[in-house]
């Protein structure tokens, strides 16, 4: 084996070399010994036991080229600890991104709940939120077509309240007992270990097609909701019906909603596929960047409140998590806002170790009998023991309440909150403080005393039997462009299913949702014959009125705020035009990023130097919401034959983005196949910039889509 003289292994034979690493100078002496001279007052590196470490570059060996000594406690401890760095990833929702913030209460809600956080107007409750995808592993791409988790931990003065929700208001199944089957079917197939983070495979659609209660959710997951542009631009839902209980013991049913202040927005599927390649961290980077820049993401908490009388007359069972209550039937009351204003200090300690649980509720909030929720109440506590390895996971700072807490639980692995004193049981006759914590009959959590009776049965209520009517209602509530996306997504996913019978079975279900949709998908799959409609357990109710609130595009916020404009520039870029565009984007509260042939920058028309944010193939247009192509004639001549520049423009066009350009950029636009439409805006002078940014408020120029997406 060749002998190395690498500076890390053995020092050079003579003299000393030095290298600069950050603020440290590493000096390698003759024979390999190393000294670090810290720049400034930095702590000394130690072992876990606190012993100062003299050499962190070389293990202890016998002779210059001899074996390593077992007594090297520093080496052993370091490798041992490294070997145990991972904890099991979440069995679902493994990939996530968390941030801190607060919930601010708008007004007192004492009439409907005694929950402490809702009692005082303007009160701020610390919050931690973790967003996630469901199916993929920790390292999967952000833009997988998937439901997003939206889990909120509120550290209230009467304990932690976790609202462990999703960005879709309904769920796949009605009973927790089917959750393992559902998740097995959705995740990678067990024999081959793929596909990763994708439902486009046989097992998923096999299960779904045999499980008609999923159909409402299927329509939702095939909609653009599962490819959000940003975690900041999506809604959140508690999904189940919960109860709010006031001080007099009166209960009101509630469904929880989070409404994004910047409105909703999604990407298109072809864009999602490309974003996953260009920036698999697209969502977490977006969240990180916006919080770090002070543009704090915000949602309003909405309550849909209803009573037993409404529940009795509503067309569906309010305990069935595959159904929602349209906002048009029970309006949403906005009661506060959630602001995320701080990134985590340590991803593992906070985002990875945070333990949410549906069972974490506080006085004034209570469960309903939703069988999915009841099952979840077991699962979340159970899963924490597996993942965090100790019943003391609540001692971790991210999980511990921020209000005083006193239990009589003790010991166990890693217990580091250890009460002093003699008392660890109750009742006891030790008086006063020595007697330890006592129960509080009035102030403490009292379950709502719902009357329950009946036979012990494994049975699904008749009232859960309608599987298609709300799926149909959702589909008919979408704008035509959204309907076409749903049909395209179903066609894409089912095209990946190899078993023809499964494809046909799914189309049989779609016939109960909407015949035109079923036909579109059948044609898209080139099914030789139309299958028979699936036999519904209960006849489809075709009289449900569409709910316009369910459309994403139909409820766009009409702002470009918080969005990103990507500007392709070259030497000779018109400095005044670029400055005007930047000013208009700043005024909108949006972000501008400059993309150039080389990241160092370009020489502008006025001789100034403009640094770029990205090199052309590092900043493809898929990571922007709109683009501007501000090339000079020389720039266009240079880039017209550059594939990444053509893709920049062609993709922006295909993804229906607004495109501004200079006249000189036309050769590149023409080569990229751009055909004129009103979403393509020529910037003649600096005064045109503001008009373009105003047009971008529509977010996408959907009229173009029929011209660029033919199958
Ligand atoms: Fe979960 N779910 N879930 N889930 N879920 C978990 O708990 C489970 C369901 C949701 O960011 C696990 O700590 C069962 C609905 C989110 O840490 C696990 C059932 C909704 C997160 C679990 C459901 C969710 C989880 C895995 C059917 C939306 C991520 C790791 C009865 C309302 C929380 C963990 C985070 C995580 C079980 C259904 C949302 C295994 C048994 C419905 C956002 O306990």
mmCIF file of C-alpha atoms and ligand atoms in Angstrom, residues 90-93 130 132 149-151 164-166 171 176 179 238-240 354 356 372 376 379-380 383-384, ligand 1:
data_model
loop_
_atom_site.group_PDB
_atom_site.id
_atom_site.type_symbol
_atom_site.label_atom_id
_atom_site.label_comp_id
_atom_site.label_asym_id
_atom_site.label_seq_id
_atom_site.Cartn_x
_atom_site.Cartn_y
_atom_site.Cartn_z
ATOM 1 C CA UNK A 90 -41.084 8.503 12.475
ATOM 2 C CA UNK A 91 -42.963 5.601 10.890
ATOM 3 C CA UNK A 92 -45.030 8.253 9.110
ATOM 4 C CA UNK A 93 -44.251 11.970 8.735
ATOM 5 C CA UNK A 130 -43.600 20.898 12.608
ATOM 6 C CA UNK A 132 -43.996 17.221 7.276
ATOM 7 C CA UNK A 149 -48.519 17.310 8.288
ATOM 8 C CA UNK A 150 -49.273 20.526 10.166
ATOM 9 C CA UNK A 151 -48.588 19.734 13.819
ATOM 10 C CA UNK A 164 -51.730 17.418 15.222
ATOM 11 C CA UNK A 165 -53.272 18.207 11.877
ATOM 12 C CA UNK A 166 -52.769 17.958 8.145
ATOM 13 C CA UNK A 171 -58.546 11.468 5.897
ATOM 14 C CA UNK A 176 -57.724 3.552 13.355
ATOM 15 C CA UNK A 179 -54.024 2.728 9.673
ATOM 16 C CA UNK A 238 -57.450 19.465 12.848
ATOM 17 C CA UNK A 239 -59.600 17.075 10.747
ATOM 18 C CA UNK A 240 -61.618 15.457 13.557
ATOM 19 C CA UNK A 354 -40.415 16.942 19.252
ATOM 20 C CA UNK A 356 -46.668 15.476 19.365
ATOM 21 C CA UNK A 372 -59.759 7.583 14.209
ATOM 22 C CA UNK A 376 -54.556 8.146 17.548
ATOM 23 C CA UNK A 379 -50.583 5.681 18.967
ATOM 24 C CA UNK A 380 -48.821 8.974 19.590
ATOM 25 C CA UNK A 383 -44.641 5.854 19.296
ATOM 26 C CA UNK A 384 -42.631 8.282 21.438
HETATM 27 FE FE1 LIG B 1 -50.706 10.560 12.619
HETATM 28 N N1 LIG B 1 -49.121 9.617 13.456
HETATM 29 N N2 LIG B 1 -51.829 8.906 12.810
HETATM 30 N N3 LIG B 1 -52.279 11.456 11.628
HETATM 31 N N4 LIG B 1 -49.638 12.218 12.367
HETATM 32 C C1 LIG B 1 -47.909 10.142 13.660
HETATM 33 O O1 LIG B 1 -46.694 9.956 15.652
HETATM 34 C C2 LIG B 1 -51.500 7.845 13.561
HETATM 35 C C3 LIG B 1 -53.512 10.908 11.400
HETATM 36 C C4 LIG B 1 -50.068 13.422 11.905
HETATM 37 O O2 LIG B 1 -44.573 16.338 13.162
HETATM 38 C C5 LIG B 1 -47.014 9.253 14.475
HETATM 39 O O3 LIG B 1 -44.948 11.072 16.581
HETATM 40 C C6 LIG B 1 -52.582 6.898 13.587
HETATM 41 C C7 LIG B 1 -54.446 11.916 11.017
HETATM 42 C C8 LIG B 1 -48.973 14.363 11.884
HETATM 43 O O4 LIG B 1 -44.046 14.856 14.675
HETATM 44 C C9 LIG B 1 -47.911 8.058 14.789
HETATM 45 C C10 LIG B 1 -53.559 7.435 12.799
HETATM 46 C C11 LIG B 1 -53.744 13.089 11.010
HETATM 47 C C12 LIG B 1 -47.873 13.661 12.374
HETATM 48 C C13 LIG B 1 -49.205 8.446 14.111
HETATM 49 C C14 LIG B 1 -53.083 8.700 12.318
HETATM 50 C C15 LIG B 1 -52.393 12.776 11.388
HETATM 51 C C16 LIG B 1 -48.327 12.331 12.672
HETATM 52 C C17 LIG B 1 -45.684 8.957 13.847
HETATM 53 C C18 LIG B 1 -54.913 6.839 12.447
HETATM 54 C C19 LIG B 1 -54.255 14.488 10.642
HETATM 55 C C20 LIG B 1 -46.458 14.173 12.518
HETATM 56 C C21 LIG B 1 -44.684 9.794 14.601
HETATM 57 C C22 LIG B 1 -55.728 6.561 13.551
HETATM 58 C C23 LIG B 1 -55.315 14.957 11.462
HETATM 59 C C24 LIG B 1 -46.231 14.826 13.850
HETATM 60 C C25 LIG B 1 -45.409 10.370 15.692
HETATM 61 C C26 LIG B 1 -44.836 15.390 13.901
HETATM 62 C C27 LIG B 1 -47.508 11.346 13.226
HETATM 63 C C28 LIG B 1 -50.293 7.670 14.199
HETATM 64 C C29 LIG B 1 -53.842 9.509 11.441
HETATM 65 C C30 LIG B 1 -51.390 13.790 11.471
HETATM 66 C C31 LIG B 1 -47.405 6.713 14.372
HETATM 67 C C32 LIG B 1 -52.589 5.572 14.315
HETATM 68 C C33 LIG B 1 -55.942 11.714 10.705
HETATM 69 C C34 LIG B 1 -49.022 15.805 11.425
HETATM 70 O O5 LIG B 1 -48.131 7.937 16.162
#
